[in-house]
Structure formats: structure tokens, C-alpha cells
Tab-separated table of C-alpha atoms and ligand atoms in Angstrom:
chain	number	residue	atom	x	y	z
A	1	MET	CA	94.456	-30.441	4.280
A	2	LYS	CA	91.480	-32.749	3.983
A	3	ASN	CA	91.667	-35.861	6.159
A	4	ILE	CA	91.390	-35.047	9.833
A	5	LEU	CA	91.816	-37.726	12.487
A	6	VAL	CA	89.609	-36.902	15.456
A	7	MET	CA	90.848	-38.844	18.472
A	8	GLY	CA	87.996	-39.071	20.929
A	9	GLY	CA	85.506	-38.053	18.238
A	10	ALA	CA	82.686	-40.013	19.912
A	11	GLY	CA	82.806	-37.782	23.005
A	12	TYR	CA	80.932	-34.581	23.734
A	13	ILE	CA	83.155	-31.881	22.240
A	14	GLY	CA	84.763	-34.257	19.743
A	15	SER	CA	81.463	-35.288	18.153
A	16	HIS	CA	80.345	-31.680	17.727
A	17	THR	CA	83.690	-30.845	16.141
A	18	VAL	CA	83.375	-33.754	13.705
A	19	LYS	CA	79.912	-32.540	12.719
A	20	HIS	CA	81.198	-29.006	12.189
A	21	LEU	CA	84.317	-30.048	10.241
A	22	GLN	CA	82.238	-32.252	7.943
A	23	GLU	CA	79.877	-29.340	7.291
A	24	PHE	CA	82.942	-27.360	6.210
A	25	GLY	CA	84.044	-30.049	3.749
A	26	TYR	CA	86.673	-31.875	5.803
A	27	ASN	CA	86.781	-35.659	5.815
A	28	CYS	CA	86.862	-36.810	9.424
A	29	ILE	CA	88.156	-40.123	10.650
A	30	VAL	CA	87.022	-40.801	14.195
A	31	ALA	CA	89.098	-42.982	16.501
A	32	ASP	CA	87.672	-43.683	19.942
A	33	ASN	CA	87.837	-46.514	22.467
A	34	LEU	CA	84.144	-45.956	23.307
A	35	VAL	CA	84.846	-46.145	27.042
A	36	TYR	CA	83.021	-42.843	27.556
A	37	GLY	CA	82.157	-41.986	23.953
A	38	HIS	CA	78.966	-42.914	22.101
A	39	LYS	CA	78.977	-44.621	18.721
A	40	GLU	CA	75.653	-42.869	17.973
A	41	ALA	CA	77.425	-39.500	18.271
A	42	VAL	CA	79.834	-40.301	15.428
A	43	LEU	CA	78.516	-38.540	12.348
A	44	THR	CA	81.022	-39.968	9.877
A	45	PRO	CA	81.213	-43.472	8.404
A	46	ASN	CA	84.978	-43.486	9.045
A	47	PHE	CA	85.088	-44.927	12.522
A	48	GLU	CA	87.959	-46.917	14.053
A	49	LYS	CA	87.929	-48.387	17.524
A	50	ALA	CA	91.333	-47.425	18.880
A	51	ASP	CA	92.851	-46.793	22.261
A	52	LEU	CA	95.636	-44.377	23.143
A	53	LEU	CA	97.340	-47.075	25.215
A	54	ASP	CA	97.196	-49.638	22.395
A	55	LYS	CA	99.960	-48.549	20.030
A	56	ALA	CA	99.006	-51.164	17.423
A	57	SER	CA	95.478	-49.749	17.209
A	58	LEU	CA	96.894	-46.259	16.628
A	59	LYS	CA	99.334	-47.481	13.983
A	60	ASN	CA	96.473	-49.235	12.235
A	61	VAL	CA	94.550	-45.940	11.905
A	62	PHE	CA	97.548	-44.062	10.473
A	63	ASP	CA	98.359	-46.947	8.102
A	64	LYS	CA	94.806	-47.104	6.812
A	65	TYR	CA	94.116	-43.397	6.212
A	66	ASN	CA	96.199	-40.640	4.744
A	67	ILE	CA	95.914	-38.306	7.746
A	68	ASP	CA	96.778	-34.626	7.290
A	69	ALA	CA	96.183	-33.423	10.855
A	70	VAL	CA	94.904	-34.629	14.218
A	71	VAL	CA	92.391	-33.099	16.602
A	72	HIS	CA	92.925	-34.770	19.959
A	73	PHE	CA	90.061	-34.913	22.488
A	74	ALA	CA	90.649	-38.378	23.935
A	75	ALA	CA	91.171	-38.066	27.679
A	76	PHE	CA	89.750	-38.916	31.044
A	77	THR	CA	88.211	-35.719	32.386
A	78	TYR	CA	86.713	-36.285	35.838
A	79	VAL	CA	88.526	-33.943	38.216
A	80	GLY	CA	87.399	-35.793	41.368
A	81	GLU	CA	88.351	-39.217	40.018
A	82	SER	CA	91.743	-37.866	38.976
A	83	VAL	CA	92.459	-37.069	42.627
A	84	GLU	CA	91.472	-40.612	43.689
A	85	LYS	CA	93.141	-42.407	40.775
A	86	PRO	CA	96.005	-40.272	39.470
A	87	GLN	CA	97.749	-43.207	37.820
A	88	LYS	CA	94.761	-43.814	35.557
A	89	TYR	CA	94.901	-40.155	34.478
A	90	TYR	CA	98.648	-39.815	33.957
A	91	GLU	CA	98.719	-43.079	32.069
A	92	ASN	CA	95.789	-42.484	29.768
A	93	ASN	CA	96.170	-38.762	29.212
A	94	VAL	CA	99.954	-38.272	29.226
A	95	ILE	CA	101.359	-41.630	28.070
A	96	GLY	CA	98.418	-41.974	25.697
A	97	THR	CA	99.251	-38.639	24.099
A	98	LEU	CA	102.932	-39.626	23.806
A	99	ASN	CA	101.779	-42.764	21.962
A	100	LEU	CA	99.607	-40.699	19.667
A	101	LEU	CA	102.487	-38.308	18.934
A	102	GLU	CA	104.772	-41.265	18.204
A	103	ALA	CA	102.276	-42.668	15.698
A	104	MET	CA	101.874	-39.227	14.142
A	105	LEU	CA	105.588	-38.578	13.779
A	106	THR	CA	106.365	-42.023	12.334
A	107	HIS	CA	103.709	-41.295	9.715
A	108	GLU	CA	105.016	-37.767	9.068
A	109	VAL	CA	101.897	-36.130	10.518
A	110	LYS	CA	102.982	-32.931	12.246
A	111	LYS	CA	99.798	-31.011	12.938
A	112	ILE	CA	97.700	-31.284	16.075
A	113	VAL	CA	94.920	-29.307	17.730
A	114	PHE	CA	94.446	-30.305	21.347
A	115	SER	CA	91.782	-30.068	24.071
A	116	SER	CA	93.318	-28.251	26.973
A	117	THR	CA	91.505	-26.610	29.842
A	118	CYS	CA	91.325	-23.609	32.116
A	119	ALA	CA	92.067	-26.178	34.856
A	120	THR	CA	95.749	-25.798	33.861
A	121	TYR	CA	95.754	-22.375	35.569
A	122	GLY	CA	94.826	-23.666	39.019
A	123	ASN	CA	93.634	-21.113	41.562
A	124	PRO	CA	93.216	-17.802	39.769
A	125	LEU	CA	95.343	-14.847	40.840
A	126	TYR	CA	93.351	-12.325	38.768
A	127	MET	CA	90.338	-12.191	36.499
A	128	PRO	CA	89.652	-12.507	33.600
A	129	LEU	CA	92.179	-15.267	33.018
A	130	ASP	CA	94.450	-14.588	30.085
A	131	GLU	CA	96.971	-16.999	28.596
A	132	LYS	CA	99.821	-15.336	30.505
A	133	HIS	CA	98.316	-16.256	33.880
A	134	PRO	CA	100.720	-18.610	35.711
A	135	GLN	CA	99.843	-22.274	35.352
A	136	ALA	CA	99.705	-24.241	38.609
A	137	PRO	CA	97.077	-26.981	38.300
A	138	ILE	CA	95.534	-28.121	41.584
A	139	ASN	CA	94.476	-31.630	40.539
A	140	PRO	CA	95.948	-34.502	38.474
A	141	TYR	CA	93.487	-33.922	35.625
A	142	GLY	CA	94.750	-30.351	35.196
A	143	GLN	CA	98.334	-31.565	35.620
A	144	THR	CA	97.975	-34.031	32.749
A	145	LYS	CA	96.757	-31.313	30.397
A	146	PHE	CA	99.521	-28.962	31.548
A	147	MET	CA	102.171	-31.648	30.973
A	148	ILE	CA	100.855	-32.290	27.483
A	149	GLU	CA	101.113	-28.580	26.683
A	150	LYS	CA	104.781	-28.717	27.740
A	151	ILE	CA	105.345	-31.850	25.633
A	152	PHE	CA	104.002	-29.966	22.592
A	153	GLU	CA	106.481	-27.128	23.143
A	154	ASP	CA	109.378	-29.588	23.287
A	155	TYR	CA	108.151	-31.610	20.296
A	156	GLY	CA	107.686	-28.361	18.387
A	157	ARG	CA	111.320	-27.423	18.945
A	158	ALA	CA	112.729	-30.918	18.377
A	159	TYR	CA	110.485	-32.396	15.669
A	160	GLY	CA	108.734	-29.425	14.108
A	161	LEU	CA	105.370	-30.367	15.590
A	162	LYS	CA	102.746	-27.732	14.801
A	163	TYR	CA	100.307	-27.494	17.676
A	164	ILE	CA	97.528	-25.363	19.080
A	165	ALA	CA	96.164	-26.239	22.521
A	166	LEU	CA	92.750	-24.763	23.226
A	167	ARG	CA	92.037	-24.077	26.869
A	168	TYR	CA	88.293	-24.495	27.254
A	169	PHE	CA	86.279	-22.929	30.002
A	170	ASN	CA	82.884	-24.619	30.676
A	171	ALA	CA	81.661	-26.419	27.553
A	172	ALA	CA	77.865	-26.396	27.372
A	173	GLY	CA	74.861	-26.838	25.085
A	174	ALA	CA	74.067	-29.166	22.212
A	175	SER	CA	73.931	-29.021	18.431
A	176	LYS	CA	71.356	-26.587	17.073
A	177	ASP	CA	69.599	-29.349	15.119
A	178	GLY	CA	69.284	-31.536	18.231
A	179	LYS	CA	71.176	-34.457	16.653
A	180	ILE	CA	73.912	-34.653	19.272
A	181	GLY	CA	74.482	-33.296	22.753
A	182	GLU	CA	76.046	-33.838	26.130
A	183	SER	CA	75.805	-37.367	27.534
A	184	HIS	CA	78.242	-38.250	30.294
A	185	ASN	CA	77.989	-41.280	32.519
A	186	PRO	CA	78.293	-40.421	35.335
A	187	GLU	CA	77.116	-36.849	34.744
A	188	THR	CA	78.806	-34.269	36.981
A	189	HIS	CA	78.301	-31.010	35.063
A	190	LEU	CA	75.973	-28.330	36.280
A	191	ILE	CA	73.717	-27.673	33.272
A	192	PRO	CA	72.740	-31.287	32.448
A	193	LEU	CA	72.188	-31.960	36.163
A	194	VAL	CA	69.905	-28.918	36.470
A	195	LEU	CA	67.920	-30.028	33.414
A	196	LYS	CA	67.572	-33.574	34.784
A	197	ALA	CA	66.288	-32.156	38.082
A	198	ILE	CA	63.756	-30.086	36.133
A	199	LYS	CA	62.672	-33.187	34.188
A	200	GLY	CA	62.238	-35.084	37.453
A	201	GLU	CA	65.017	-37.549	36.612
A	202	ARG	CA	66.847	-36.423	39.722
A	203	ASP	CA	65.393	-35.299	43.033
A	204	CYS	CA	67.068	-31.899	42.962
A	205	ILE	CA	70.221	-29.997	42.092
A	206	LYS	CA	72.715	-29.628	44.898
A	207	ILE	CA	74.284	-26.177	44.887
A	208	PHE	CA	77.867	-26.511	46.054
A	209	GLY	CA	78.211	-23.437	48.250
A	210	ASN	CA	76.330	-20.128	48.487
A	211	ASP	CA	78.843	-18.321	50.665
A	212	TYR	CA	81.333	-17.369	47.962
A	213	ASP	CA	82.430	-13.791	47.466
A	214	THR	CA	80.240	-13.345	44.368
A	215	PRO	CA	77.088	-11.249	43.769
A	216	ASP	CA	74.676	-14.071	44.759
A	217	GLY	CA	77.114	-16.211	46.774
A	218	THR	CA	77.318	-19.039	44.196
A	219	CYS	CA	80.279	-19.770	41.915
A	220	GLN	CA	80.599	-18.027	38.589
A	221	ARG	CA	81.815	-19.814	35.465
A	222	ASP	CA	82.236	-19.010	31.775
A	223	TYR	CA	79.861	-21.231	29.764
A	224	ILE	CA	80.877	-21.587	26.138
A	225	HIS	CA	78.660	-23.298	23.563
A	226	VAL	CA	80.020	-26.562	22.234
A	227	GLU	CA	79.455	-25.435	18.622
A	228	ASP	CA	81.559	-22.342	19.314
A	229	LEU	CA	84.289	-24.670	20.565
A	230	ALA	CA	83.879	-26.718	17.369
A	231	SER	CA	84.329	-23.680	15.114
A	232	ALA	CA	87.488	-22.720	17.025
A	233	HIS	CA	88.975	-26.152	16.304
A	234	ARG	CA	88.390	-25.707	12.575
A	235	LEU	CA	89.954	-22.246	12.625
A	236	ALA	CA	92.884	-23.600	14.654
A	237	LEU	CA	93.488	-26.366	12.102
A	238	GLU	CA	93.621	-23.704	9.415
A	239	LYS	CA	96.098	-21.575	11.405
A	240	LEU	CA	98.652	-24.237	12.347
A	241	ASP	CA	101.187	-23.136	9.743
A	242	ASP	CA	101.256	-19.583	11.133
A	243	PHE	CA	100.757	-20.016	14.863
A	244	GLN	CA	101.678	-22.504	17.549
A	245	GLY	CA	100.633	-22.007	21.143
A	246	PHE	CA	97.809	-21.769	23.624
A	247	LEU	CA	94.442	-20.071	23.401
A	248	ASN	CA	91.601	-19.608	25.871
A	249	LEU	CA	88.116	-20.419	24.636
A	250	GLY	CA	85.348	-18.770	26.611
A	251	THR	CA	82.777	-16.020	26.144
A	252	GLY	CA	84.403	-13.822	28.776
A	253	ILE	CA	81.078	-13.617	30.639
A	254	PRO	CA	80.750	-14.961	34.201
A	255	THR	CA	77.449	-16.695	35.070
A	256	SER	CA	76.572	-17.937	38.550
A	257	VAL	CA	75.078	-21.297	39.495
A	258	LEU	CA	71.824	-19.567	40.511
A	259	GLU	CA	71.700	-17.676	37.207
A	260	ILE	CA	72.044	-20.992	35.354
A	261	ILE	CA	69.150	-22.429	37.351
A	262	LYS	CA	66.983	-19.344	36.707
A	263	SER	CA	67.703	-19.472	32.973
A	264	ALA	CA	66.937	-23.200	32.856
A	265	GLU	CA	63.616	-22.583	34.624
A	266	LYS	CA	62.773	-19.870	32.101
A	267	VAL	CA	63.699	-22.005	29.095
A	268	SER	CA	61.811	-25.086	30.327
A	269	GLY	CA	58.916	-23.257	31.974
A	270	LYS	CA	59.362	-25.477	35.047
A	271	LYS	CA	60.780	-25.105	38.546
A	272	CYS	CA	64.102	-26.672	39.473
A	273	PRO	CA	64.135	-28.261	42.928
A	274	LEU	CA	67.358	-27.311	44.712
A	275	VAL	CA	69.223	-27.772	47.958
A	276	TYR	CA	72.239	-25.916	49.267
A	277	GLU	CA	75.277	-28.033	50.113
A	278	LYS	CA	78.706	-27.149	51.358
A	279	ARG	CA	81.421	-26.050	48.955
A	280	ARG	CA	82.973	-28.673	46.654
A	281	ALA	CA	86.729	-29.036	47.206
A	282	GLY	CA	88.851	-27.359	44.550
A	283	ASP	CA	86.179	-24.996	43.172
A	284	PRO	CA	87.448	-21.425	42.679
A	285	ALA	CA	84.753	-18.775	43.283
A	286	VAL	CA	85.035	-17.175	39.854
A	287	LEU	CA	86.532	-18.302	36.546
A	288	TYR	CA	86.104	-16.528	33.243
A	289	ALA	CA	88.223	-16.085	30.182
A	290	ALA	CA	90.033	-13.253	28.533
A	291	ASN	CA	89.393	-14.419	24.976
A	292	ALA	CA	91.038	-11.622	22.962
A	293	LYS	CA	93.955	-13.811	21.883
A	294	ALA	CA	91.735	-16.517	20.347
A	295	LYS	CA	89.698	-13.840	18.610
A	296	GLU	CA	92.799	-12.192	17.209
A	297	VAL	CA	94.796	-15.288	16.258
A	298	LEU	CA	91.924	-17.364	14.891
A	299	GLY	CA	89.480	-14.687	13.794
A	300	TRP	CA	87.053	-16.571	16.043
A	301	LYS	CA	83.918	-15.152	17.595
A	302	PRO	CA	81.543	-17.104	19.813
A	303	GLU	CA	78.020	-17.076	18.400
A	304	TYR	CA	76.321	-17.859	21.705
A	305	MET	CA	76.846	-14.897	24.033
A	306	ASN	CA	73.690	-15.405	26.058
A	307	VAL	CA	73.589	-18.317	28.466
A	308	GLU	CA	69.839	-18.706	27.990
A	309	ASP	CA	70.403	-19.499	24.303
A	310	ILE	CA	73.019	-22.075	25.296
A	311	ILE	CA	70.621	-23.683	27.771
A	312	ARG	CA	67.838	-23.720	25.156
A	313	THR	CA	69.964	-26.018	22.947
A	314	ALA	CA	70.803	-28.199	25.971
A	315	TRP	CA	67.115	-28.437	26.957
A	316	ASN	CA	66.098	-29.298	23.388
A	317	TRP	CA	68.656	-32.128	23.504
A	318	GLU	CA	67.702	-33.236	27.005
A	319	ILE	CA	64.016	-33.725	26.151
A	320	ASN	CA	64.698	-35.549	22.865
A	321	ARG	CA	68.004	-37.232	23.606
A	322	LYS	CA	68.990	-40.241	21.560
A	323	PHE	CA	71.854	-41.546	23.666
B	1	LIG	N1	77.948	-27.254	40.616
B	1	LIG	C1	76.962	-27.340	41.580
B	1	LIG	N2	76.270	-28.515	41.673
B	1	LIG	C2	76.500	-29.589	40.866
B	1	LIG	C3	77.512	-29.477	39.882
B	1	LIG	C4	78.212	-28.297	39.795
B	1	LIG	O1	76.707	-26.413	42.343
B	1	LIG	O2	75.842	-30.617	41.040
B	1	LIG	C5	78.687	-25.993	40.483
B	1	LIG	C6	80.174	-26.169	40.719
B	1	LIG	O3	80.462	-25.986	42.088
B	1	LIG	C7	80.750	-25.069	39.825
B	1	LIG	C8	79.740	-24.948	38.678
B	1	LIG	O4	78.551	-25.563	39.163
B	1	LIG	O5	80.760	-23.855	40.517
B	1	LIG	C9	80.187	-25.669	37.424
B	1	LIG	O6	80.563	-27.000	37.761
B	1	LIG	P1	80.865	-28.107	36.666
B	1	LIG	O7	81.177	-29.360	37.419
B	1	LIG	O8	79.775	-28.141	35.652
B	1	LIG	O9	82.140	-27.548	35.930
B	1	LIG	P2	83.546	-27.141	36.543
B	1	LIG	O10	83.636	-25.650	36.431
B	1	LIG	O11	83.828	-27.721	37.858
B	1	LIG	O12	84.476	-27.934	35.558
B	1	LIG	C10	84.817	-27.486	34.312
B	1	LIG	C11	85.127	-28.657	33.381
B	1	LIG	C12	86.291	-29.456	33.877
B	1	LIG	C13	87.441	-28.543	34.108
B	1	LIG	C14	87.053	-27.427	35.034
B	1	LIG	C15	88.145	-26.432	35.224
B	1	LIG	O13	83.991	-29.476	33.289
B	1	LIG	O14	86.634	-30.409	32.911
B	1	LIG	O15	85.955	-26.721	34.484
B	1	LIG	O16	87.916	-25.692	36.377
B	1	LIG	F1	88.460	-29.226	34.684
């Protein structure tokens, strides 16, 4: 297995995975429509502009390269927008993935590693979240990822598709060498927003709620370094013959919004201006992963177990960012 098609390889997690796979000797082909992705983040010369909803563009990629397996990141990922514009999300994420699977199967490509999310669980019934937790997504974004997981199960049975869907918790950080990092437009994620407030690019960080039932009243999340996500994708590619299914990717450590801000202040040596706002709709108080299954199945171990180290890579990117 040598040639890996990375759909959405110009995006945040995709670009870090391309970098990692190339370092491990894989030949990556990146396909991306560049709607949210950045050409500058693509660290392989094999780049094809393609769109999940343009079947001809997908066919072109599979005709041109001898693809062995696909890693599929391409999706719209804004939870709030998915509530406002569900059609956009179901169309791009679900129909787009069906188109990708069609192109794969007509070209006899049967291996896929997929970006899923802890948002497929919906409101947590217990903590930490393991893979057996019932899935009841509470927004269209989570629904699309959940539907795609179900499609994989059916395609596995019917067509012999070999799939692993990785359910990420909160992806964070940037590459150790500072070459690539997080760059969303618009940016909605906590850590980059905190760092921008520290830099003075934003007035302040708005903390969405400090009346949760948590130690400091702010929400707790499980921040997992993007390079640890990347290594899990490589290990998943290598496991596809032996295992098909769903794996959580998180550190298993809950960190609160205020703890993130404190760590960012420590790393940067500067104060972060903040204001308290009311709760954001749809935010559970606490979300963190049980990650034993990923560790066992993949032999994976996150390298970044301290959120301060994660933020240090994000800060290094933020002050030297190239895109
Ligand atoms: N937060 C703030 N202020 C902000 C932004 C975020 O207080 O300006 C808080 C949120 O309320 C939340 C935490 O910071 O408690 C993290 O928020 P993010 O928006 O960074 O991340 P989410 O946990 O909401 O979202 C992540 C992924 C989504 C995925 C979701 C699943 O980014 O793709 O987890 O719950 F759908």
C-alpha cells in the first residue's frame, strides 16, 4: 500500500496527516476543492482540485493515479451553520461521500479511513465516552457523520469495503516544525480564538457559560494534538485488513475553557482579555474520550498528554503563520 488519496488534504487535520504519511514513506495524492482548504498547506506535489459533488473530478483523480486507499477528511464542519443550512451539509457530506465511494468501488479501491467525530454521540449519558455509547447526534453536522458511519457498515457487508472511522474529540495544535497549523475562516474554535485575543487580533475571548456543573463552571473538552490524530490515521490505514469499525481519538483528559486560557497565558507570557457570555446552544458540559479501544486496536498512543504542550505548538504557529 503506497499511494494514498487524501480527500480534503488541504484542510487542518488532512494537511497534518499528509505531512505525517509522507514522513513515513507513503505517496500522498491530495484532492481538495479549496473552499475551506489552503493550497499552501499541501505538502505534496500531487495536488488535484476536485469536489465531492463533481463526480467527473473524482473519476479524473482515480483514473490518473493508482490509488491503494483513501483517507477522507473532506466535509463541512461548522455545527452552527449545519443547523441553519442542513441541506448544504447533507448534500456535501453525505451525498459527497456516496460519490467518493462510487468512484472508489468502480476503481476497485476498497480501503477508507474516515474523519468522524464525538458529535455523533450527542448529549452524553456517561463519561468518559466509549464507542459503545449510544449515538444520537443533536445537530445536522453530527447526523451527517453518523449517517456516513452507517453507510460504511452497509458497504462493508455488501461490497467488502474496509473502513475505519475515527471519532475525534477536539483537534488542536500545529505541526512541531511550525510549517502548518490551524487556519479556519471563519474561526470558531476555542484555542485559536484565545491566541488571537492574546495577540490583540480580537478584542477578547467570549467564554460561553461559567455556570456549568464542572470544577470551575466552564465546559470541559478533550483536546487532542493534530499530529496525534495524524499518526492514528497512518496506523488505521495499516490495520484495515484486520479491523473495520469505529474508534475514539482523544487523550482521555478533560480540560476546561478557563484552564485553556490559563495555559495560553503561561505559554505566551501575556494576558488574555475575556468576557463571560451565556451558554452556547448545544454545548454539553463535559466531553472526554475513553481511548482504550484505539490504543488496543491501533497500538496508538497520543504523544501530547499535556494541554500546555499542545498550546505551545499552536502559539508557535499563530505568531509565525503563513496562511
Ligand atoms: N468556547 C468558548 N468561546 C468561544 C469558543 C468556544 O467559550 O469563543 C467553548 C465552547 O463553549 C466549548 C469549548 O470552548 O465548551 C470548545 O469549543 P470549540 O468550538 O473549540 O469546540 P467544540 O467542542 O464545540 O467542537 C468540537 C469540534 C466540532 C465537533 C464538536 C463535537 O470542533 O467539529 O467538537 O462536540 F462537532
